[in-house]
XYZ file of C-alpha atoms in Angstrom:
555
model
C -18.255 -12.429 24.544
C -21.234 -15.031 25.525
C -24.026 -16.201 23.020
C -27.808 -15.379 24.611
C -30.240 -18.261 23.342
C -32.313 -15.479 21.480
C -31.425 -15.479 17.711
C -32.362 -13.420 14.909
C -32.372 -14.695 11.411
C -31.647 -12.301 8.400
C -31.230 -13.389 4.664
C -28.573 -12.699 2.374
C -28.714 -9.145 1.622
C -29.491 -7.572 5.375
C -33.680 -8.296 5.012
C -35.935 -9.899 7.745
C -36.554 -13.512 7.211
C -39.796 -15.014 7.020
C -41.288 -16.234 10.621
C -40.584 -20.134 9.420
C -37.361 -19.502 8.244
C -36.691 -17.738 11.570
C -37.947 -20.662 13.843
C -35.965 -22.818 11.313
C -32.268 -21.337 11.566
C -33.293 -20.563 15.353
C -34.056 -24.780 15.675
C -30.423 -24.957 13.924
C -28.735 -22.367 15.904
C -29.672 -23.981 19.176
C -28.687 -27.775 17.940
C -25.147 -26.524 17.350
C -25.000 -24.755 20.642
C -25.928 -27.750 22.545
C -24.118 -30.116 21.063
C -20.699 -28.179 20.763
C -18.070 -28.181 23.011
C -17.349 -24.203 24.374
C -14.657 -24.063 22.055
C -16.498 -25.275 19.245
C -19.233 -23.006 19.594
C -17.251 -20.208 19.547
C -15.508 -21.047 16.164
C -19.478 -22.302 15.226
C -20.823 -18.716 16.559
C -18.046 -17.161 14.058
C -19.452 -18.595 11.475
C -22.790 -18.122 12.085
C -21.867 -14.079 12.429
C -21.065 -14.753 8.653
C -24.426 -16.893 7.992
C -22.272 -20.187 7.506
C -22.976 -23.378 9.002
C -20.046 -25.439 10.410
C -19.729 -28.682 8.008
C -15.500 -28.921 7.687
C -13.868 -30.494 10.575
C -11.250 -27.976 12.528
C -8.458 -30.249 12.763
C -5.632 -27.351 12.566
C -4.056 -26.028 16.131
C -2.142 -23.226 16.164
C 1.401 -25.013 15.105
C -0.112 -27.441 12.846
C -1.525 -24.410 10.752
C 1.952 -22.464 11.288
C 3.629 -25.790 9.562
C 0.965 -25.612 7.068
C 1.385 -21.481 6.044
C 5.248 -22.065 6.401
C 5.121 -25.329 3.774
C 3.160 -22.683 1.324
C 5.658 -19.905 2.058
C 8.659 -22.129 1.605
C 10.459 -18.634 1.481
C 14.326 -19.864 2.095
C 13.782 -23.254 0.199
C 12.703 -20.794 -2.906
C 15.343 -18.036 -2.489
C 17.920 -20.464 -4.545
C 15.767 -21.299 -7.385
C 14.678 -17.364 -8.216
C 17.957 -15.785 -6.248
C 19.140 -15.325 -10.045
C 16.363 -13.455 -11.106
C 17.658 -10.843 -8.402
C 20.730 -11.009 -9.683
C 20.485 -10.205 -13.201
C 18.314 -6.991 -12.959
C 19.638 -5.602 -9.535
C 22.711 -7.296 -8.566
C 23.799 -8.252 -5.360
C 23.094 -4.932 -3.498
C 19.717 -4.799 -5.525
C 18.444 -7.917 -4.431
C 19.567 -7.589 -0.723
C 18.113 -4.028 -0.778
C 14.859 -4.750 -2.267
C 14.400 -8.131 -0.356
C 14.457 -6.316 2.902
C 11.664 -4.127 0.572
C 9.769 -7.085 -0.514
C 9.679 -8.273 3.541
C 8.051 -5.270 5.304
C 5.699 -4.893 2.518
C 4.631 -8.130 2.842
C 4.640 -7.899 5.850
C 1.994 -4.633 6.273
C -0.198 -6.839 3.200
C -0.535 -9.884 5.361
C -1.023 -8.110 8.744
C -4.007 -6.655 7.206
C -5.233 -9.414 5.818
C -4.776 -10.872 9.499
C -7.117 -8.425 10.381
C -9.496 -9.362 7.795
C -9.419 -12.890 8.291
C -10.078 -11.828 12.446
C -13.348 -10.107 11.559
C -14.416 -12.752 9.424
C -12.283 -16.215 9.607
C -14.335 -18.093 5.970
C -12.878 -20.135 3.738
C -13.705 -17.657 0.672
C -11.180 -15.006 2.070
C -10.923 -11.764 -0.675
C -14.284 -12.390 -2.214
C -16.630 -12.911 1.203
C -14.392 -9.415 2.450
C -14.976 -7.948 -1.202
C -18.396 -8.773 -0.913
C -18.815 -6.998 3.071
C -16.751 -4.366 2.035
C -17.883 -3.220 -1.038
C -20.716 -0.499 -1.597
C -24.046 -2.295 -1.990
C -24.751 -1.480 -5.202
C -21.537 -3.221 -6.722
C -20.581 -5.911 -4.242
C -21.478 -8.667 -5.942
C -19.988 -7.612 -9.344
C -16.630 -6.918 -7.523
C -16.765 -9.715 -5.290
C -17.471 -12.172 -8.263
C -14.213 -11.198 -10.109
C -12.199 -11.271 -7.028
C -13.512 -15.173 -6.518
C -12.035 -15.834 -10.045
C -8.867 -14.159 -9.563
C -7.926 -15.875 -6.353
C -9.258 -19.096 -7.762
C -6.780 -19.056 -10.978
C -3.873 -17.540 -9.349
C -4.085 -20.436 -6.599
C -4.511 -22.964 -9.535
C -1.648 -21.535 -11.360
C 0.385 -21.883 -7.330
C -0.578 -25.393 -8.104
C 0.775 -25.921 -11.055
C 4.559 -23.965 -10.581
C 4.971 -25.948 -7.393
C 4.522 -29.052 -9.076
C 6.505 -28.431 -12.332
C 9.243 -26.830 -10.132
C 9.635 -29.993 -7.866
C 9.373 -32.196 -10.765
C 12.220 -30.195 -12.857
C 14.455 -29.780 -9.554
C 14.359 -33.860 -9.295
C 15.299 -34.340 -13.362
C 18.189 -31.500 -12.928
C 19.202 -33.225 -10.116
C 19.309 -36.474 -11.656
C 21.123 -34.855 -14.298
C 23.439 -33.420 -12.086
C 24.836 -36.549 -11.197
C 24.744 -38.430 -14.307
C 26.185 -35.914 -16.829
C 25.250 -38.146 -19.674
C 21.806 -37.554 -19.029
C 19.446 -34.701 -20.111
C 15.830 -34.413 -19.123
C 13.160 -33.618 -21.333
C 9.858 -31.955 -20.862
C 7.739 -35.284 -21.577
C 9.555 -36.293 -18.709
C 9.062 -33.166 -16.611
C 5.311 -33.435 -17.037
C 5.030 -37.204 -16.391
C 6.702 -36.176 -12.876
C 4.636 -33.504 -12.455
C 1.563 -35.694 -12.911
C 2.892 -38.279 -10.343
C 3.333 -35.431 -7.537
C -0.406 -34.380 -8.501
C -1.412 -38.193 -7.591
C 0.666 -37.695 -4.764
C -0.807 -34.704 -4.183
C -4.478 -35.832 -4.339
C -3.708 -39.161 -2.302
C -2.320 -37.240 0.594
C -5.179 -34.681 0.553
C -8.426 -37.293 -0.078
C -7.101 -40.177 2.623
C -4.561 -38.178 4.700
C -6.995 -35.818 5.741
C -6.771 -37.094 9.299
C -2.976 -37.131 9.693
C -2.363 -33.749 7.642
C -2.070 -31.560 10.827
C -0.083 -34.046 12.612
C 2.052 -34.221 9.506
C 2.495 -30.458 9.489
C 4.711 -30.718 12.589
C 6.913 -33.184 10.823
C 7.427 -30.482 7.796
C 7.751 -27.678 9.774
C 10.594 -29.205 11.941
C 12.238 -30.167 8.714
C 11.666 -26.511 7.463
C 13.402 -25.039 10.390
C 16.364 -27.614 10.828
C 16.665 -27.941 7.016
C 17.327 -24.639 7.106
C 20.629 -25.152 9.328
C 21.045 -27.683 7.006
C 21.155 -26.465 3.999
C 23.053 -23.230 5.053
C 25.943 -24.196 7.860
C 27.518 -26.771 5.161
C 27.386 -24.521 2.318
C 28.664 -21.102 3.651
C 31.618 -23.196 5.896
C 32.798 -25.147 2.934
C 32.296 -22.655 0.285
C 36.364 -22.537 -1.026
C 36.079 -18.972 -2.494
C 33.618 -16.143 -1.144
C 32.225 -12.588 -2.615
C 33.073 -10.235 -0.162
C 30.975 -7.773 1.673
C 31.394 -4.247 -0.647
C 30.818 -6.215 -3.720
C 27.410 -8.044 -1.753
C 26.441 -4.580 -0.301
C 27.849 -2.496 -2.952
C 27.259 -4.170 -6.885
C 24.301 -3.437 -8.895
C 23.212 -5.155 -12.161
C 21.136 -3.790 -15.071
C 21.053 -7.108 -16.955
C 17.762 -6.589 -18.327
C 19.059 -2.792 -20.123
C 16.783 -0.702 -18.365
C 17.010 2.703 -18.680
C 17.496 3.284 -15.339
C 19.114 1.105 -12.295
C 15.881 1.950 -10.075
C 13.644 0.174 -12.583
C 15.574 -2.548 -13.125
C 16.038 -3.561 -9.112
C 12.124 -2.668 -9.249
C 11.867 -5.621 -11.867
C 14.119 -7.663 -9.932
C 11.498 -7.057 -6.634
C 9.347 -9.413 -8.106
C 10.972 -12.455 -7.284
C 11.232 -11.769 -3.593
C 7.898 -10.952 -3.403
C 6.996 -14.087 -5.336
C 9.420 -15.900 -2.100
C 7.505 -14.485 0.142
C 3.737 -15.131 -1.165
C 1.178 -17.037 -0.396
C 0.299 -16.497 3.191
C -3.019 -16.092 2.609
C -3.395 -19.994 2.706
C -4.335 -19.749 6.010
C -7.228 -18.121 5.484
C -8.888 -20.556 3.214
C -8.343 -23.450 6.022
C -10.188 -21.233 8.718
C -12.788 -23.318 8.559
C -10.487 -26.634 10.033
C -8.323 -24.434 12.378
C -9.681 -24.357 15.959
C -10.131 -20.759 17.331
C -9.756 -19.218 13.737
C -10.264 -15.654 14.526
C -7.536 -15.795 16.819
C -5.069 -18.568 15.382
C -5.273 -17.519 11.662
C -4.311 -13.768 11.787
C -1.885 -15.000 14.606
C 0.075 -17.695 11.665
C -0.340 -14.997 9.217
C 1.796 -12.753 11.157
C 3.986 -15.217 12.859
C 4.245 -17.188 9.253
C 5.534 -14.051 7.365
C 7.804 -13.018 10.325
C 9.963 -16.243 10.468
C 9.812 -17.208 6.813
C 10.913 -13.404 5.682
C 13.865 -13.569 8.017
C 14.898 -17.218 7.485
C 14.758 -15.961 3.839
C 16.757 -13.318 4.305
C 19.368 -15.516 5.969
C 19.004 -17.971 2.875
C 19.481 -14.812 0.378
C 22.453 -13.615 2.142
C 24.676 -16.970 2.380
C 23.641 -17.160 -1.484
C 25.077 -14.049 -2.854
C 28.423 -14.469 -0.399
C 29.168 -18.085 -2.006
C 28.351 -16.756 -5.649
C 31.396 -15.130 -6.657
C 30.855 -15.803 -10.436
C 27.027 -15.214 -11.976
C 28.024 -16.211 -15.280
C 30.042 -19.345 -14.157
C 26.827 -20.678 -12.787
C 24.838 -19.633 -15.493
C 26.745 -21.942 -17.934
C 26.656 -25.181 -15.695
C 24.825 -28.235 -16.526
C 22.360 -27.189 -13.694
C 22.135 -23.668 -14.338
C 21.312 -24.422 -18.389
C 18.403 -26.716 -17.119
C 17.041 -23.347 -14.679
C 18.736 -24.363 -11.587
C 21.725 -22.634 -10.979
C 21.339 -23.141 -7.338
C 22.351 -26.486 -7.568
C 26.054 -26.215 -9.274
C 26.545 -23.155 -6.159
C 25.749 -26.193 -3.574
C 28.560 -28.231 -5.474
C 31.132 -25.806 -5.930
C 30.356 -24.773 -1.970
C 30.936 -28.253 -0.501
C 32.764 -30.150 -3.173
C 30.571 -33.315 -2.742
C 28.393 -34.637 -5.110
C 26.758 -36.772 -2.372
C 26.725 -33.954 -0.002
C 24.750 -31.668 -2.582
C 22.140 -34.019 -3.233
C 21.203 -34.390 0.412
C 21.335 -30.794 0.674
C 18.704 -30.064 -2.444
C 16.939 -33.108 -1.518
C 15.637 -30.895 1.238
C 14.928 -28.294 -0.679
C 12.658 -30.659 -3.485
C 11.397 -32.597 0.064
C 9.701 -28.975 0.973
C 8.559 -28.018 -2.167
C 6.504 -31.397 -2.465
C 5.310 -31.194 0.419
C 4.217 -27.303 -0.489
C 2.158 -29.002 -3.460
C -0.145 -30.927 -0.822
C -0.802 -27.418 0.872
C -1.073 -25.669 -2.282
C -3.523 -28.794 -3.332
C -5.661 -28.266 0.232
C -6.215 -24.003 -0.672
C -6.777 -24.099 -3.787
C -9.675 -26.517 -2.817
C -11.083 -24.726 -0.256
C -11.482 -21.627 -2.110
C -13.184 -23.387 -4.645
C -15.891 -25.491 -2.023
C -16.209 -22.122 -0.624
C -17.351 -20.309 -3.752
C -19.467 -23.420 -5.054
C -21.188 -23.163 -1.390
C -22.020 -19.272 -2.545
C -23.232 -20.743 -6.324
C -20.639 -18.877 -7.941
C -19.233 -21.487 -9.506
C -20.599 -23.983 -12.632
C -22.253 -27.392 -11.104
C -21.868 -25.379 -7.608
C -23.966 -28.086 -5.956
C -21.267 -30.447 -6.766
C -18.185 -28.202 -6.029
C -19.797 -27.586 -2.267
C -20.161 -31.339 -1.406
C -18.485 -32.910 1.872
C -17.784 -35.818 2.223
C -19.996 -37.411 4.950
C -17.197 -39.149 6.766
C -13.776 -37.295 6.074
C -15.553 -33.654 6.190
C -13.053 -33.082 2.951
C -14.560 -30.658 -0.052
C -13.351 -33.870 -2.761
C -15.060 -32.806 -5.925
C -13.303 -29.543 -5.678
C -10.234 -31.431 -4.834
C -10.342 -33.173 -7.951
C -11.392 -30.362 -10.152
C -8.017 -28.458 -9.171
C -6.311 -31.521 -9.440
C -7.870 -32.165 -13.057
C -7.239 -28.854 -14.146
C -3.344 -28.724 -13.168
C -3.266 -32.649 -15.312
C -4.563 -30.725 -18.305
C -2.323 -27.300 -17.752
C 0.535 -30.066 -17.755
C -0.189 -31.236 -21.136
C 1.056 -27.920 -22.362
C 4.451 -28.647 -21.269
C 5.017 -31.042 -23.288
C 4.426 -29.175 -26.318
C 5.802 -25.813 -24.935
C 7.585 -24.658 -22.145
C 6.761 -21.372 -22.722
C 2.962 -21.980 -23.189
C 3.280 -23.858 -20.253
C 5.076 -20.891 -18.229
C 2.691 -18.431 -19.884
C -0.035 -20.121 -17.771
C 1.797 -20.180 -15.189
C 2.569 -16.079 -14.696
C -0.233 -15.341 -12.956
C 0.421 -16.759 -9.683
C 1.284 -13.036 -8.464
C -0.701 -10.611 -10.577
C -4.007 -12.453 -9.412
C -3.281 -12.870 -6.045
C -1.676 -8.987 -5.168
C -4.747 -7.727 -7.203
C -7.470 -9.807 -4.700
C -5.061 -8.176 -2.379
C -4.699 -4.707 -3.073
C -8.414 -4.307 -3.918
C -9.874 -6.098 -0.753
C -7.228 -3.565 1.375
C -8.421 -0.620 -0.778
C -11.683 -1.260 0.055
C -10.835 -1.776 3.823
C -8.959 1.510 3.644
C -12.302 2.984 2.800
C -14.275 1.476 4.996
C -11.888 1.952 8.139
C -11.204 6.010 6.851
C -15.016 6.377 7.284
C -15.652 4.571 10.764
C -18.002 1.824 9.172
C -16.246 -1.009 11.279
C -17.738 -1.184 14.668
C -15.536 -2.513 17.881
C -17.487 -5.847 19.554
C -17.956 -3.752 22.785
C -20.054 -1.488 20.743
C -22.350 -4.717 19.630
C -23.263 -5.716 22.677
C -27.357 -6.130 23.046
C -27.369 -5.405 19.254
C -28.423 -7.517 17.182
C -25.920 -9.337 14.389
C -26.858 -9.732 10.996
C -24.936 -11.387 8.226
C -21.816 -10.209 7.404
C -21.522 -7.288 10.058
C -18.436 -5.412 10.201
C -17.223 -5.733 13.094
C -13.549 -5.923 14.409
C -12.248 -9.487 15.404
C -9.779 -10.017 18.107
C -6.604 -8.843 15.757
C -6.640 -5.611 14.986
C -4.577 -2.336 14.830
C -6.623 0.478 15.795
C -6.314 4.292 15.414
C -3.873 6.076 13.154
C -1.633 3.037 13.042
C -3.885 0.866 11.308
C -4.928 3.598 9.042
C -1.255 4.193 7.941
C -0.245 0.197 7.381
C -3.584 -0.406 5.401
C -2.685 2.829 3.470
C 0.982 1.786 2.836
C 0.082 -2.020 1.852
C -2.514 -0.684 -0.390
C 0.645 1.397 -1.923
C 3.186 -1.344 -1.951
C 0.259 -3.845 -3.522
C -0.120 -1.658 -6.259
C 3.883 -1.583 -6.932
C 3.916 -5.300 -7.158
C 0.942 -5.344 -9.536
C 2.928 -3.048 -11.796
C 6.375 -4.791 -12.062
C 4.830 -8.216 -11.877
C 3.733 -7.519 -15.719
C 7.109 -6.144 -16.706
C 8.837 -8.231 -18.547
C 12.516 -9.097 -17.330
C 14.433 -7.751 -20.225
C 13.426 -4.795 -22.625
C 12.101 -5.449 -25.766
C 11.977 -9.082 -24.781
C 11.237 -11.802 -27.772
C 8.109 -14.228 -27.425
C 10.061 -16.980 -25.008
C 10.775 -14.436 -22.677
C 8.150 -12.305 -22.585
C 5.933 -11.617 -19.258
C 2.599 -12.657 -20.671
C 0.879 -12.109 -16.852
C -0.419 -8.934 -18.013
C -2.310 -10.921 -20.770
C -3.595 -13.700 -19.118
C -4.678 -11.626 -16.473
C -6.763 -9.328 -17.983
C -8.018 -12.670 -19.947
C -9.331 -14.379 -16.480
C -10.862 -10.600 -15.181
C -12.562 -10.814 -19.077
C -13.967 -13.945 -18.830
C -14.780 -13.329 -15.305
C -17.198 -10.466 -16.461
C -18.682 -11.670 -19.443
C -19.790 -15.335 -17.593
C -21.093 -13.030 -13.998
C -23.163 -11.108 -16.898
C -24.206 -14.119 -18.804
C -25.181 -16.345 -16.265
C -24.024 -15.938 -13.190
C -25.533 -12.917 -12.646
C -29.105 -14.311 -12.068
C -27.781 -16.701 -9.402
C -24.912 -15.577 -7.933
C -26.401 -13.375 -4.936
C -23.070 -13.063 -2.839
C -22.127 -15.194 -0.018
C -25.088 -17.281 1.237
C -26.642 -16.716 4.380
C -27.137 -20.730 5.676
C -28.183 -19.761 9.302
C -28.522 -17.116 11.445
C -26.354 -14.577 13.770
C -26.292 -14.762 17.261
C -28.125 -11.751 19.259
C -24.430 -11.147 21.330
C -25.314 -10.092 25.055
């Protein structure tokens, strides 16, 4: 598709704009197209179909942005540390059965997403798709709370990351100095030091970030060799197939087996989240509406299987749950660990091995940090956000959204504080990361069910001599037409709603305080403040996403 020189401006909400603001945007709109590169003004005309003006640099290619989505994933680095979850309500044949479960599901959410973030590749993701999805006279409402739910469950994806790596490098310690035993002061002053990390990487790294994603997603592919070759060949004793294929668990006394491998789901699902981090950087990745949808995909594809690999090998070298259980390692959360000794019989050999694992899931907290940040310079840019003028600023010379970076980065300091006085605050806090996330899910796919049941998304062929105005819905380059698409939307809708249930069961019935899901709770406390501040305040000003500059008339 080619860009004519004749624009047309609309405002925010689909209305002619004044004759100066038209010869304004239109004085924009040609600057960019001169000065760009063809590429460039294709990923600027994207944009501008969305009324956003290009002011992030698009340093991501295709493989830099698959290291990036496969560093969030980190799908067979966190089989290990929840493979015991699985285990207790499910078993062995459980979790291998509803793993494979947990993969094509999310696989059908993220394709659709893919298609999503094809028709319109912004930063905001869920909310700006809420927003052009939604019925007119509720959009913004809907599209408001979805901004705060993706905002707090990629906070919270902050926060676990970092506590995790910081707990896996004290139980490692502790692994090979028995005398020790970590404490949670400790936990959270090495959790602070991977935020700094964190922040340091993503403020003056900016440049080297993509080139450094082909470093970690090397060592994500070969670690996985790693990691798995030396434990399954050395491993002395083995389960054997009929009691990996065959053995169920109800550890959590469900009344039924079904529900309790339906509770166990949760933590592949949790393994394999997060894709939509791609999304968010669509504003740095070259060729967005193409490359994004393609990572999505391509992410979820090689991470679910490499999982799967990583899940397998795990239950064959577990003969014993218990006997893990009661280790050093597994008594400080990591039973993983004391399966990697047993399995090669080297306490030298085991650290390297887990050192890759902690490695990835450091280098997931720089990604997470990068998301999580561009969600929240996208929704400041739309003044949904308190001091939004701030939380939209650039820096003039990096391109990098820094106040936002160092209001997640604040916030994830403070959350850290609570670990210190409780764990279980702290993990309270922390149970969100799914329930947020599948809801911004689920509802922006229900929504796209709707739209796509009723014919309200137009192909570009039928565009052409039309003229664009904001937000059109239109398909991108990635999408499933027909039936097909109509019966994966209609099944991810149905598997996001599953999630959303279990993810708020707790994993034991009638569970005491400690181990209680609290998700449910805290969820329904960030959808409650959500409403209450959009009808105080933000009401008046939030007007949806912002319309900076104008469409291009396509020819």
């Amino acid at each position: 598709m080619g860009a004519s020189m004749d624009l047309h401006a609309v405002n925010g909400h689909g209305s002619a704009a004044s004759k100066n603001s038209l010869d304004e945007m239109a004085k924009t709109s040609h600057v960019i197209e001169s000065a760009l590169p063809s590429a460039d003004q294709r990923d600027a005309q994207a944009l501008a179909r969305l009324g956003k003006k290009p002011v992030l640099k698009r340093r991501f290619s295709f493989i830099a942005m698959l290291g990036f989505t496969c560093t969030v994933l980190v799908t067979w680095e966190a089989i290990p540390i929840i493979y015991i979850t699985g285990l207790v309500n499910g078993g062995s044949a459980g979790f291998a059965y509803s793993y494979l479960v947990a993969l094509v599901g999310s696989l059908s959410i993220f394709t659709v997403l893919a298609e999503l973030a094809s028709l319109a590749p912004t930063s905001g993701g869920q909310y700006h798709w809420t927003y052009m999805l939604a019925p007119t006279s509720c959009r913004k409402f809907f599209s408001y709370i979805i901004a705060w739910l993706v905002i707090c469950g990629w906070q919270a994806a902050v926060a676990t990351s970092a506590i995790v790596s910081g707990n896996m490098i004290l139980t490692l310690v502790a692994m090979n100095n028995p005398g020790y035993s970590p404490t949670q002061w400790q936990g959270t002053l090495v959790y602070w030091a991977l935020m700094a990390l964190a922040i340091i990487v993503n403020l003056y790294s900016s440049t080297i970030l993509p080139k450094l994603e082909f470093f970690i997603l090397s060592l994500h592919i070969l670690g996985f060799f790693a990691f798995l070759i030396p434990m399954v060949y050395l491993c002395p004793q083995k389960a054997t197939s009929t009691e990996v294929w065959t053995k169920f668990n109800n550890g959590g006394d469900w009344p039924t087996m079904a529900l309790s491998v339906f509770v166990g789901l949760i933590g592949s699902v949790f393994a394999n989240n997060g894709t939509d981090c791609a999304v968010h950087m669509a504003e740095e990745t070259r060729g967005a509406d193409y490359v994004i949808p393609w990572c999505v995909v391509s992410t979820s594809v090689l991470n679910g299987i490499l999982g799967l690999g990583t899940l397998l090998s795990m239950l064959y070298v577990t003969p014993s749950i218990e006997a893990v259980l009661e280790s050093p390692s597994g008594q400080l959360g990591f039973p993983y660990m004391q399966v990697v000794l047993d399995s090669v019989g080297s306490y030298a050999g085991a650290a390297v091995m887990i050192s890759i694992i902690i490695s990835m899931f450091i280098f997931a907290v720089f990604a997470f940090l990068a998301t999580a940040s561009r969600i929240v310079f996208a929704f400041g840019r739309d003044k949904g956000l308190p001091f939004w003028q701030t939380m939209a600023t650039v820096h003039p010379k990096t391109a990098i959204p820094n106040y936002a970076i160092y209001v997640i980065t604040a916030v994830a300091c403070f959350i850290g504080l609570i670990n210190i006085g409780s764990a279980t605050a702290f993990n309270i806090v922390l149970s969100i990361a799914v329930s947020t996330l599948y809801l911004s899910y689920t509802i922006t796919e229900l929504l796209l069910l709707w739209r796509r049941i009723r014919g309200d998304i137009r192909k570009p062929s039928e565009m052409s001599g039309s003229t664009w105005q904001a937000n059109e819905l239109v398909w991108g380059p990635f999408h499933i037409p027909g039936v097909l698409g109509i019966a994966l939307n209609a099944f991810a809708v149905c598997y996001g709603t599953i999630v959303i249930i279990f993810c708020l069961f707790p994993a034991m019935i009638n569970p005491d305080p400690a181990h209680m899901n609290w998700a449910c709770l805290i969820t329904a406390a960030v959808i409650f403040f959500a409403i209450a501040y959009y009808l105080m305040y933000a009401k008046k000003i939030y007007q949806g996403p912002v319309v900076e500059i104008s469409p291009y008339q396509i020819s």
